[in-house]
Amino acid sequence: MSTLSLSNIAVRYKGQLRPAVEGASLSVDHGEFVVLTGRSGCGKSTLLNVAAGLVLPERGEASVDGRAIEGPGADRAVVFQSDALFPWFSARDNVAFALRLRGIGERQRQQTADDLLRRVRLEGLGDKPVWEMSGGMRQRVGLARALAAEPAFLLMDEPLGALDALTRERMQTLLLDIWAPGNLGVLMVTHGIEEALLLGTRVVVMAPDPGRIAHTFEAGFSRRYAAGEPIRSIKADPAFAAARAALADAIFEGEPA
Amino acid sequence: MTLLQAERGRRELAEPEMSTVRSPYSQTSRRELSSRTISAITILVGLLAWTLITRLGLVAPLFLPPPQDVLAKFWTVASRGFVDATLVQHLLASLGRVFAALVAATVVGIPVGLAIGTSRIGRGIFDPLLEFLRPIPPLAYLPLIIIWFGIGESAKVLVIAIAMVAPIALSTASGVRNVQQDRLNAARSLGATRRQVIRFVVLPSALPSILTGLRIALGAGWTTLVAAELVAATRGLGFMIQSAAQFLVTDVVVMGILVIAAVAFVLEFGLRWLERRLVPWAGRD
């Protein structure tokens, strides 16, 4: 059982007076799905990037199982909003990228990549150039590419932010299916209130100026999905609507109307 | 029905859906001519003017030979040759020099561009050197190259290569600098080392820009050709034109110019074709 832990993190970007993040502490256990949400500019992406090792904090400690995070690493694979796929590779070669970096042979790479493409429901599309794919398909290739690194933690920065509403719902189910077996800790940034509640086992609300953690909600809806309850019935639960209203209040707290 | 009316009618039948798709730069509707048609008309008008001027005797053939003379000369030089070599031999000599220079300039230019784009030190070293080299006209450094390297083939290739290095290095550098930050981060977060990031992400990202650089370089090299063949060449299109000029064989001069232009055109389209094959994703991603 692995734990990703951020403690008392402060980040200040060059040339900025106010820190982007100040005194934020957070931990993600294996099997947890932690969602970071909040208004624009509250530092949620910055905090995720600290966990990824892409941003080094000015103060505070970022570590995995007590080992300090000193840079990016395959134990914490990242999925980006822009999908950041490599258009010069086919879908399969994109997925197999982490394996290629480790010097794993062509046949083994292909097989693993095709298995992962099946898992993200892109079976048989391995040879397709990614620049011919729709936004939803590309995002699924990005997800499969991150999973190929066999990370302990999956870090996702608004992975569904650029998708249309229908595709988004389908992707939410897919993310839950990927997480449900419990062998991954997930940290995800989103603007979507409903998405945060539906996916997160814990929802962390951040507030801006300076970016800090304002509230933390425990949410059980994704566990209910993992236990077999359909999404439709979860969303129809009055408890879901009540939690949604409470979360919205927390996010917009202190915001002039 | 005039030709233009026929053209319009055909377009209306063939591409009715085209009228709804408009380019943001030129608003072509099916009632207007495409720029390609306009280009063809321009060329035709130019040829017509050339024919008329010579036919009416407005300019002596010594200054401007009529098109049919130039065409006839093309066949003579192609079959029997001019200054001891046929047109194909001249052409191959020139192409050989330009492609040797292209290979040399690529081998130097891409690593230099990579160094400028990825490292502070590389940038500090090579940026001023390139900015110094870039604006110097080939005719200005030609004497120095001859003093240093003599009048052999390598000096000619070098003159052309020098003109090619800067465009290749600078476009490589700009391609490298414009790599999407997210792609670099993605590769690093999947465990790529610095070398792997350069090999699998930076170079392929920069490839469209590198190919554009090669296209510009080939153009620059081709324009340097006449200068490179000024001294002690026995073959080559540039040499052919100069020899013809010395004996006032104007039709060979004009023919040589047209051949140089035509080859440049073919090279340009060859490279564009290569771009479509190698980087079909460029501009669409």
Coordinates of C-alpha atoms in Angstrom, one line a residue:
Chain A
M1 CA 0.0 0.0 0.0
S2 CA 1.5 3.2 -1.2
T3 CA 0.8 6.8 -0.1
L4 CA 1.5 10.0 -2.0
S5 CA 1.8 12.8 0.5
L6 CA 2.1 16.5 0.1
S7 CA 2.7 18.4 3.3
N8 CA 2.6 22.2 3.8
I9 CA 3.4 22.9 0.2
A10 CA 4.1 26.4 -1.0
V11 CA 4.7 27.4 -4.6
R12 CA 5.5 30.8 -5.9
Y13 CA 6.1 31.3 -9.7
K14 CA 8.8 33.6 -10.9
G15 CA 7.7 37.2 -11.1
Q16 CA 4.5 36.7 -9.1
L17 CA 3.9 38.5 -5.8
R18 CA 1.3 36.1 -4.3
P19 CA 2.2 32.4 -4.0
A20 CA 0.2 30.1 -6.3
V21 CA -0.2 27.6 -3.5
E22 CA 0.3 28.3 0.2
G23 CA 0.4 25.7 3.0
A24 CA -1.4 22.9 1.2
S25 CA -1.4 19.4 2.7
L26 CA -2.9 16.4 1.0
S27 CA -2.4 12.7 0.9
V28 CA -3.6 10.1 -1.6
D29 CA -3.7 6.4 -0.6
H30 CA -3.6 3.5 -2.9
G31 CA -7.3 2.8 -3.9
E32 CA -8.4 6.3 -3.2
F33 CA -9.8 8.7 -5.8
V34 CA -9.0 12.2 -4.7
V35 CA -10.5 15.1 -6.7
L36 CA -9.2 18.6 -6.5
T37 CA -11.6 21.3 -7.4
G38 CA -12.2 25.0 -7.0
R39 CA -12.4 28.2 -8.9
S40 CA -10.0 29.2 -11.6
G41 CA -6.6 30.3 -10.3
C42 CA -6.9 28.5 -7.0
G43 CA -3.7 26.5 -7.6
K44 CA -5.2 23.0 -8.1
S45 CA -3.2 22.3 -11.2
T46 CA -0.1 23.6 -9.5
L47 CA -0.6 21.2 -6.6
L48 CA -1.1 18.3 -9.0
N49 CA 2.1 19.3 -10.8
V50 CA 3.9 19.3 -7.5
A51 CA 2.7 15.7 -7.0
A52 CA 3.9 14.9 -10.6
G53 CA 7.3 16.4 -9.8
L54 CA 6.9 18.9 -12.7
V55 CA 6.9 21.8 -10.3
L56 CA 9.2 22.0 -7.4
P57 CA 7.7 23.6 -4.3
E58 CA 9.4 26.6 -2.6
R59 CA 8.6 25.1 0.8
G60 CA 7.0 21.9 2.1
E61 CA 7.5 18.2 1.4
A62 CA 6.2 16.0 -1.4
S63 CA 6.9 12.3 -1.1
V64 CA 5.8 8.8 -2.0
D65 CA 6.1 6.4 0.9
G66 CA 8.6 8.7 2.6
R67 CA 10.8 9.1 -0.4
A68 CA 11.0 12.7 -1.5
I69 CA 9.7 13.6 -5.0
E70 CA 12.5 15.2 -6.9
G71 CA 11.2 15.1 -10.4
P72 CA 8.7 13.4 -12.7
G73 CA 8.6 9.6 -12.6
A74 CA 6.7 6.7 -14.1
D75 CA 5.3 5.8 -10.7
R76 CA 3.1 8.9 -11.0
A77 CA 1.9 9.0 -14.6
V78 CA 0.1 12.1 -15.8
V79 CA -2.9 12.6 -18.1
F80 CA -3.1 16.1 -19.5
Q81 CA -6.1 18.1 -20.6
S82 CA -4.4 18.8 -23.9
D83 CA -3.9 15.0 -24.1
A84 CA -0.2 15.7 -25.1
L85 CA -0.2 12.7 -27.4
F86 CA 2.7 12.2 -29.9
P87 CA 1.2 12.7 -33.4
W88 CA 4.2 11.1 -35.0
F89 CA 3.3 7.8 -33.4
S90 CA 0.3 5.6 -34.1
A91 CA -2.2 5.1 -31.2
R92 CA -0.4 1.8 -30.3
D93 CA 3.0 3.4 -30.2
N94 CA 1.7 6.2 -28.1
V95 CA 0.4 3.7 -25.6
A96 CA 3.6 1.6 -25.7
F97 CA 5.8 4.7 -25.1
A98 CA 6.6 3.9 -21.5
L99 CA 7.5 0.3 -22.4
R100 CA 9.8 1.5 -25.2
L101 CA 11.6 3.8 -22.8
R102 CA 12.3 0.8 -20.7
G103 CA 13.7 -1.1 -23.7
I104 CA 11.0 -3.7 -23.8
G105 CA 10.8 -5.6 -27.1
E106 CA 8.5 -4.8 -30.0
R107 CA 6.2 -7.9 -29.6
Q108 CA 5.7 -7.6 -25.9
R109 CA 5.0 -3.8 -26.4
Q110 CA 2.4 -4.4 -29.0
Q111 CA 0.6 -7.0 -26.9
T112 CA 0.5 -4.9 -23.8
A113 CA -0.5 -1.8 -25.8
D114 CA -3.4 -3.7 -27.5
D115 CA -4.6 -5.0 -24.1
L116 CA -4.6 -1.5 -22.8
L117 CA -6.4 -0.2 -25.9
R118 CA -9.1 -2.8 -25.3
R119 CA -9.3 -1.7 -21.7
V120 CA -10.1 1.9 -22.8
R121 CA -12.5 0.6 -25.4
L122 CA -10.4 1.4 -28.5
E123 CA -10.0 -2.2 -29.6
G124 CA -8.5 -2.6 -33.1
L125 CA -7.6 1.1 -33.5
G126 CA -3.9 0.7 -32.7
D127 CA -2.8 1.5 -36.2
K128 CA -4.9 4.6 -36.4
P129 CA -2.9 7.9 -36.5
V130 CA -3.9 9.9 -33.3
W131 CA -4.3 13.1 -35.3
E132 CA -7.3 11.5 -37.0
M133 CA -9.0 10.7 -33.7
S134 CA -11.7 12.6 -31.9
G135 CA -11.1 14.4 -28.6
G136 CA -12.6 11.6 -26.6
M137 CA -10.6 8.9 -28.4
R138 CA -7.4 10.8 -28.0
Q139 CA -8.0 11.3 -24.3
R140 CA -8.5 7.5 -24.0
V141 CA -5.2 6.9 -25.8
G142 CA -3.6 9.3 -23.3
L143 CA -5.2 7.3 -20.4
A144 CA -3.9 4.0 -21.8
R145 CA -0.5 5.5 -22.3
A146 CA -0.3 6.5 -18.6
L147 CA -1.6 3.1 -17.5
A148 CA 1.1 1.4 -19.6
A149 CA 3.7 2.8 -17.2
E150 CA 2.0 0.7 -14.5
P151 CA 2.0 3.7 -12.2
A152 CA 1.1 3.5 -8.5
F153 CA -0.6 6.9 -8.9
L154 CA -2.5 8.3 -11.8
L155 CA -2.5 12.1 -11.9
M156 CA -5.1 13.7 -14.2
D157 CA -5.2 17.5 -14.9
E158 CA -8.8 18.2 -16.2
P159 CA -8.6 15.2 -18.4
L160 CA -12.3 15.6 -19.6
G161 CA -12.2 19.4 -19.7
A162 CA -12.1 19.7 -23.5
L163 CA -14.8 17.1 -24.2
D164 CA -18.5 17.5 -25.1
A165 CA -21.0 16.5 -22.4
L166 CA -22.0 13.1 -23.8
T167 CA -18.4 12.0 -24.3
R168 CA -17.6 13.3 -20.9
E169 CA -20.2 11.1 -19.2
R170 CA -18.9 8.0 -21.0
M171 CA -15.3 8.9 -20.0
Q172 CA -16.4 9.3 -16.3
T173 CA -17.6 5.7 -16.3
L174 CA -14.4 4.6 -18.0
L175 CA -12.3 6.3 -15.3
L176 CA -14.4 4.7 -12.6
D177 CA -13.9 1.3 -14.2
I178 CA -10.1 1.8 -14.4
W179 CA -10.0 2.9 -10.8
A180 CA -12.5 0.4 -9.3
P181 CA -10.1 -2.7 -9.0
G182 CA -8.3 -0.7 -6.3
N183 CA -4.7 -1.0 -7.5
L184 CA -4.3 2.7 -8.3
G185 CA -4.4 5.9 -6.3
V186 CA -5.9 8.7 -8.4
L187 CA -5.5 12.4 -8.0
M188 CA -7.6 14.4 -10.5
V189 CA -8.3 18.1 -11.1
T190 CA -11.7 19.1 -12.4
H191 CA -14.0 22.1 -12.7
G192 CA -17.1 19.9 -12.8
I193 CA -19.0 19.8 -9.5
E194 CA -21.0 16.8 -10.4
E195 CA -18.0 15.1 -11.9
A196 CA -16.0 15.7 -8.7
L197 CA -18.8 14.1 -6.5
L198 CA -19.4 11.2 -8.8
L199 CA -15.7 10.2 -9.2
G200 CA -14.1 11.2 -5.9
T201 CA -13.9 9.2 -2.7
R202 CA -12.6 12.5 -1.3
V203 CA -13.3 15.9 -2.8
V204 CA -10.8 18.7 -1.9
V205 CA -12.0 22.2 -2.5
M206 CA -9.3 24.9 -3.0
A207 CA -9.7 28.7 -2.8
P208 CA -7.6 31.4 -4.6
D209 CA -5.4 34.2 -3.4
P210 CA -3.3 32.6 -2.2
G211 CA -4.2 29.0 -3.5
R212 CA -5.0 27.0 -0.4
I213 CA -7.2 24.1 0.7
A214 CA -10.5 25.4 2.0
H215 CA -12.7 22.3 2.5
T216 CA -12.5 18.5 2.3
F217 CA -15.5 16.3 1.7
E218 CA -15.7 12.6 2.0
A219 CA -17.8 11.2 -0.8
G220 CA -19.1 7.7 -1.2
F221 CA -20.7 7.7 -4.6
S222 CA -17.8 6.2 -6.5
R223 CA -17.6 3.4 -4.0
R224 CA -21.3 2.7 -4.6
Y225 CA -20.5 2.5 -8.3
A226 CA -17.6 0.1 -7.6
A227 CA -20.0 -2.0 -5.6
G228 CA -22.3 -2.4 -8.6
E229 CA -24.9 0.5 -8.4
P230 CA -25.6 2.1 -11.8
I231 CA -24.7 5.7 -12.3
R232 CA -28.3 6.7 -13.1
S233 CA -29.5 5.5 -9.7
I234 CA -26.6 7.2 -7.9
K235 CA -27.4 10.5 -9.6
A236 CA -31.1 10.1 -8.8
D237 CA -30.4 9.8 -5.1
P238 CA -31.5 12.9 -3.1
A239 CA -28.3 12.6 -1.1
F240 CA -26.3 13.2 -4.4
A241 CA -28.3 16.4 -5.0
A242 CA -27.7 17.6 -1.4
A243 CA -24.0 16.9 -1.6
R244 CA -23.9 18.7 -4.9
A245 CA -25.4 21.8 -3.4
A246 CA -23.1 21.7 -0.4
L247 CA -20.1 21.3 -2.7
A248 CA -21.2 24.2 -4.9
D249 CA -21.6 26.4 -1.8
A250 CA -18.1 25.5 -0.7
I251 CA -16.6 26.3 -4.1
F252 CA -18.2 29.7 -4.4
E253 CA -17.8 30.7 -0.8
G254 CA -16.6 34.3 -0.5
E255 CA -17.1 34.9 -4.2
P256 CA -18.9 38.2 -4.9
A257 CA -22.2 37.3 -6.7
Chain B
M1 CA -19.9 30.4 -74.6
T2 CA -16.5 31.8 -73.6
L3 CA -13.8 29.7 -71.9
L4 CA -14.4 31.4 -68.6
Q5 CA -18.2 30.8 -68.7
A6 CA -17.4 27.1 -69.4
E7 CA -15.1 27.1 -66.4
R8 CA -17.8 28.5 -64.2
G9 CA -20.4 26.1 -65.5
R10 CA -18.1 23.1 -64.8
R11 CA -17.4 24.2 -61.3
E12 CA -21.0 24.7 -60.5
L13 CA -21.7 21.2 -61.6
A14 CA -18.7 19.6 -60.0
E15 CA -18.4 21.3 -56.7
P16 CA -21.7 22.7 -55.5
E17 CA -20.7 22.3 -51.8
M18 CA -17.6 24.4 -52.3
S19 CA -19.5 27.6 -52.1
T20 CA -20.2 27.1 -48.4
V21 CA -16.6 26.5 -47.4
R22 CA -14.7 29.7 -47.4
S23 CA -11.0 30.3 -46.6
P24 CA -10.5 33.0 -44.0
Y25 CA -7.8 34.6 -46.2
S26 CA -9.3 34.7 -49.7
Q27 CA -13.0 34.7 -50.1
T28 CA -13.4 32.6 -53.2
S29 CA -16.9 31.9 -54.3
R30 CA -17.7 29.8 -57.3
R31 CA -18.3 32.9 -59.4
E32 CA -14.7 34.0 -59.0
L33 CA -11.5 32.5 -60.5
S34 CA -9.2 30.4 -58.3
S35 CA -5.8 31.8 -57.7
R36 CA -4.3 28.9 -59.7
T37 CA -6.3 29.9 -62.8
I38 CA -5.1 33.5 -62.3
S39 CA -1.5 32.2 -62.1
A40 CA -1.9 30.3 -65.3
I41 CA -3.3 33.3 -67.0
T42 CA -0.4 35.5 -65.8
I43 CA 2.1 33.1 -67.2
L44 CA 0.3 32.9 -70.5
V45 CA 0.1 36.7 -70.7
G46 CA 3.9 36.9 -70.0
L47 CA 4.7 34.5 -72.8
L48 CA 2.4 36.3 -75.1
A49 CA 4.0 39.6 -74.4
W50 CA 7.5 38.1 -74.9
T51 CA 6.5 36.6 -78.2
L52 CA 4.9 39.9 -79.4
I53 CA 7.8 42.1 -78.4
T54 CA 10.3 39.9 -80.3
R55 CA 8.0 39.3 -83.3
L56 CA 7.4 43.0 -83.8
G57 CA 11.1 43.6 -83.6
L58 CA 10.8 46.0 -80.6
V59 CA 14.0 44.6 -79.1
A60 CA 17.0 43.1 -80.9
P61 CA 17.4 39.3 -80.5
L62 CA 20.8 39.9 -78.9
F63 CA 19.0 41.4 -75.9
L64 CA 15.9 39.3 -75.9
P65 CA 15.8 36.3 -78.1
P66 CA 12.3 35.1 -79.2
P67 CA 10.8 32.1 -77.3
Q68 CA 11.1 29.7 -80.2
D69 CA 14.8 30.4 -80.4
V70 CA 15.2 29.7 -76.8
L71 CA 13.2 26.4 -77.2
A72 CA 15.3 25.5 -80.2
K73 CA 18.5 26.2 -78.2
F74 CA 17.1 24.0 -75.4
W75 CA 17.0 21.0 -77.8
T76 CA 20.4 21.8 -79.3
V77 CA 22.1 22.1 -75.9
A78 CA 20.2 19.0 -74.7
S79 CA 21.4 16.9 -77.6
R80 CA 24.7 18.4 -78.8
G81 CA 25.7 20.3 -75.7
F82 CA 27.3 23.7 -75.0
V83 CA 30.9 24.4 -73.9
D84 CA 31.8 20.7 -74.0
A85 CA 28.9 19.3 -72.0
T86 CA 25.3 18.5 -72.7
L87 CA 22.5 20.1 -70.7
V88 CA 22.0 17.0 -68.7
Q89 CA 25.7 16.9 -67.7
H90 CA 25.5 20.6 -66.7
L91 CA 22.4 19.9 -64.7
L92 CA 23.8 16.8 -63.0
A93 CA 27.0 18.7 -62.1
S94 CA 25.0 21.5 -60.5
L95 CA 22.5 19.1 -58.7
G96 CA 25.5 17.1 -57.4
R97 CA 27.0 20.2 -55.9
V98 CA 23.8 21.4 -54.4
F99 CA 22.9 18.0 -52.9
A100 CA 26.4 17.5 -51.5
A101 CA 26.1 20.9 -49.9
L102 CA 22.7 20.0 -48.6
V103 CA 24.0 16.9 -46.9
A104 CA 26.9 18.8 -45.4
A105 CA 24.7 21.7 -44.2
T106 CA 22.2 19.2 -42.7
V107 CA 24.8 17.3 -40.8
V108 CA 26.1 20.6 -39.3
G109 CA 22.8 22.6 -39.2
I110 CA 20.6 20.2 -37.3
P111 CA 22.9 19.6 -34.3
V112 CA 23.7 23.3 -34.2
G113 CA 19.9 24.1 -34.2
L114 CA 19.4 21.5 -31.5
A115 CA 22.1 23.0 -29.4
I116 CA 20.6 26.5 -29.8
G117 CA 17.1 25.3 -29.0
T118 CA 17.9 23.1 -26.0
S119 CA 20.9 24.7 -24.2
R120 CA 21.8 28.1 -22.9
I121 CA 25.5 27.5 -23.7
G122 CA 24.8 26.2 -27.2
R123 CA 22.7 29.3 -27.9
G124 CA 25.4 31.6 -26.5
I125 CA 28.0 30.0 -28.8
F126 CA 26.1 29.6 -32.1
D127 CA 23.6 32.4 -32.2
P128 CA 26.1 35.2 -32.9
L129 CA 28.0 33.0 -35.4
L130 CA 24.9 32.3 -37.4
E131 CA 23.7 35.9 -37.2
F132 CA 27.1 36.9 -38.5
L133 CA 27.1 34.4 -41.4
R134 CA 23.5 34.8 -42.5
P135 CA 23.4 38.2 -44.1
I136 CA 26.8 37.9 -46.0
P137 CA 26.2 37.5 -49.8
P138 CA 28.0 34.5 -51.2
L139 CA 29.9 36.6 -53.7
A140 CA 31.5 38.4 -50.7
Y141 CA 33.0 35.3 -49.1
L142 CA 33.7 33.5 -52.3
P143 CA 37.3 35.0 -52.7
L144 CA 38.2 34.0 -49.1
I145 CA 37.0 30.4 -49.7
I146 CA 39.1 30.2 -52.9
I147 CA 42.2 31.6 -51.0
W148 CA 41.6 29.0 -48.3
F149 CA 40.4 26.0 -50.2
G150 CA 41.6 26.5 -53.7
I151 CA 39.5 26.2 -56.8
G152 CA 38.5 22.5 -56.5
E153 CA 35.1 20.9 -56.2
S154 CA 35.1 21.1 -52.4
A155 CA 35.3 25.0 -52.4
K156 CA 32.3 25.1 -54.7
V157 CA 30.3 22.8 -52.4
L158 CA 31.4 24.8 -49.4
V159 CA 30.2 28.1 -50.9
I160 CA 26.7 26.6 -51.3
A161 CA 26.8 24.8 -48.0
I162 CA 27.6 28.0 -46.1
A163 CA 24.4 29.6 -47.5
M164 CA 22.4 26.6 -46.4
V165 CA 23.6 26.1 -42.8
A166 CA 21.9 29.2 -41.3
P167 CA 18.3 28.4 -42.6
I168 CA 18.6 24.8 -41.4
A169 CA 20.0 25.6 -38.0
L170 CA 17.6 28.4 -37.4
S171 CA 14.5 26.5 -38.3
T172 CA 15.6 23.5 -36.3
A173 CA 16.1 25.8 -33.3
S174 CA 12.7 27.4 -33.7
G175 CA 11.1 24.0 -34.1
V176 CA 12.9 22.8 -30.9
R177 CA 11.8 25.8 -28.9
N178 CA 8.2 25.4 -29.9
V179 CA 7.8 21.9 -28.7
Q180 CA 4.6 21.7 -26.6
Q181 CA 5.5 21.8 -22.9
D182 CA 2.8 19.2 -22.2
R183 CA 4.5 16.7 -24.5
L184 CA 7.8 17.2 -22.8
N185 CA 6.1 16.8 -19.4
A186 CA 4.2 13.7 -20.6
A187 CA 7.4 12.0 -21.8
R188 CA 9.3 12.9 -18.6
S189 CA 6.4 11.7 -16.4
L190 CA 6.5 8.4 -18.3
G191 CA 10.1 8.0 -17.3
A192 CA 12.0 9.4 -20.2
T193 CA 15.6 10.5 -19.7
R194 CA 16.9 13.7 -21.3
R195 CA 18.3 11.8 -24.3
Q196 CA 15.1 9.9 -24.7
V197 CA 13.1 13.2 -24.6
I198 CA 15.2 14.6 -27.3
R199 CA 15.1 11.5 -29.5
F200 CA 11.4 10.7 -29.1
V201 CA 9.8 14.1 -28.6
V202 CA 11.9 17.1 -29.4
L203 CA 13.3 15.9 -32.8
P204 CA 10.0 14.5 -34.2
S205 CA 8.2 17.7 -32.9
A206 CA 10.7 19.9 -34.7
L207 CA 10.6 17.8 -37.9
P208 CA 8.0 19.9 -39.8
S209 CA 10.1 23.0 -39.0
I210 CA 13.3 21.2 -40.0
L211 CA 11.8 20.2 -43.3
T212 CA 10.7 23.9 -43.9
G213 CA 14.3 24.8 -43.2
L214 CA 15.6 22.3 -45.8
R215 CA 13.2 23.8 -48.3
I216 CA 14.5 27.3 -47.6
A217 CA 18.1 26.0 -47.7
L218 CA 17.6 24.3 -51.0
G219 CA 16.3 27.5 -52.4
A220 CA 19.2 29.5 -51.0
G221 CA 21.7 26.9 -52.2
W222 CA 20.2 26.9 -55.7
T223 CA 20.5 30.7 -55.9
T224 CA 24.2 30.5 -54.8
L225 CA 24.9 28.1 -57.7
V226 CA 26.0 30.7 -60.2
A227 CA 28.4 32.3 -57.7
A228 CA 29.8 28.9 -56.8
E229 CA 30.5 28.1 -60.4
L230 CA 32.1 31.4 -61.2
V231 CA 35.6 30.1 -60.8
A232 CA 37.3 27.2 -62.5
A233 CA 34.2 25.2 -63.2
T234 CA 34.0 23.1 -66.4
R235 CA 30.4 22.0 -66.0
G236 CA 27.3 23.3 -64.3
L237 CA 24.3 25.4 -65.2
G238 CA 25.8 28.5 -63.6
F239 CA 29.0 27.9 -65.6
M240 CA 27.0 27.4 -68.8
I241 CA 25.2 30.7 -68.3
Q242 CA 28.4 32.6 -67.6
S243 CA 30.2 31.1 -70.6
A244 CA 27.2 32.0 -72.8
A245 CA 27.2 35.5 -71.5
Q246 CA 30.8 36.0 -72.3
F247 CA 30.1 35.2 -76.0
L248 CA 26.8 37.1 -75.9
V249 CA 24.8 33.9 -76.7
T250 CA 21.7 35.4 -75.1
D251 CA 19.4 32.5 -76.0
V252 CA 21.5 30.1 -73.9
V253 CA 21.5 32.5 -71.0
V254 CA 17.7 32.8 -71.1
M255 CA 17.4 29.0 -71.5
G256 CA 19.7 28.4 -68.6
I257 CA 17.7 30.8 -66.4
L258 CA 14.5 29.0 -67.3
V259 CA 16.1 25.6 -66.5
I260 CA 17.3 26.8 -63.2
A261 CA 13.9 28.1 -62.4
A262 CA 12.2 24.9 -63.5
V263 CA 14.5 22.7 -61.4
A264 CA 13.9 24.9 -58.3
F265 CA 10.2 24.5 -58.9
V266 CA 10.5 20.7 -59.1
L267 CA 12.7 20.6 -56.0
E268 CA 10.2 22.7 -54.1
F269 CA 7.4 20.4 -54.9
G270 CA 9.5 17.3 -54.2
L271 CA 10.1 18.6 -50.7
R272 CA 6.4 19.5 -50.2
W273 CA 5.6 16.0 -51.2
L274 CA 8.1 14.7 -48.7
E275 CA 6.6 16.8 -46.0
R276 CA 3.2 15.4 -46.7
R277 CA 4.6 11.9 -46.4
L278 CA 6.8 12.4 -43.4
V279 CA 4.8 14.8 -41.3
P280 CA 1.1 14.3 -42.3
W281 CA 0.1 15.5 -38.8
A282 CA 1.8 18.9 -39.1
G283 CA -0.7 21.7 -38.8
R284 CA -3.5 19.3 -38.1
D285 CA -2.5 18.6 -34.5

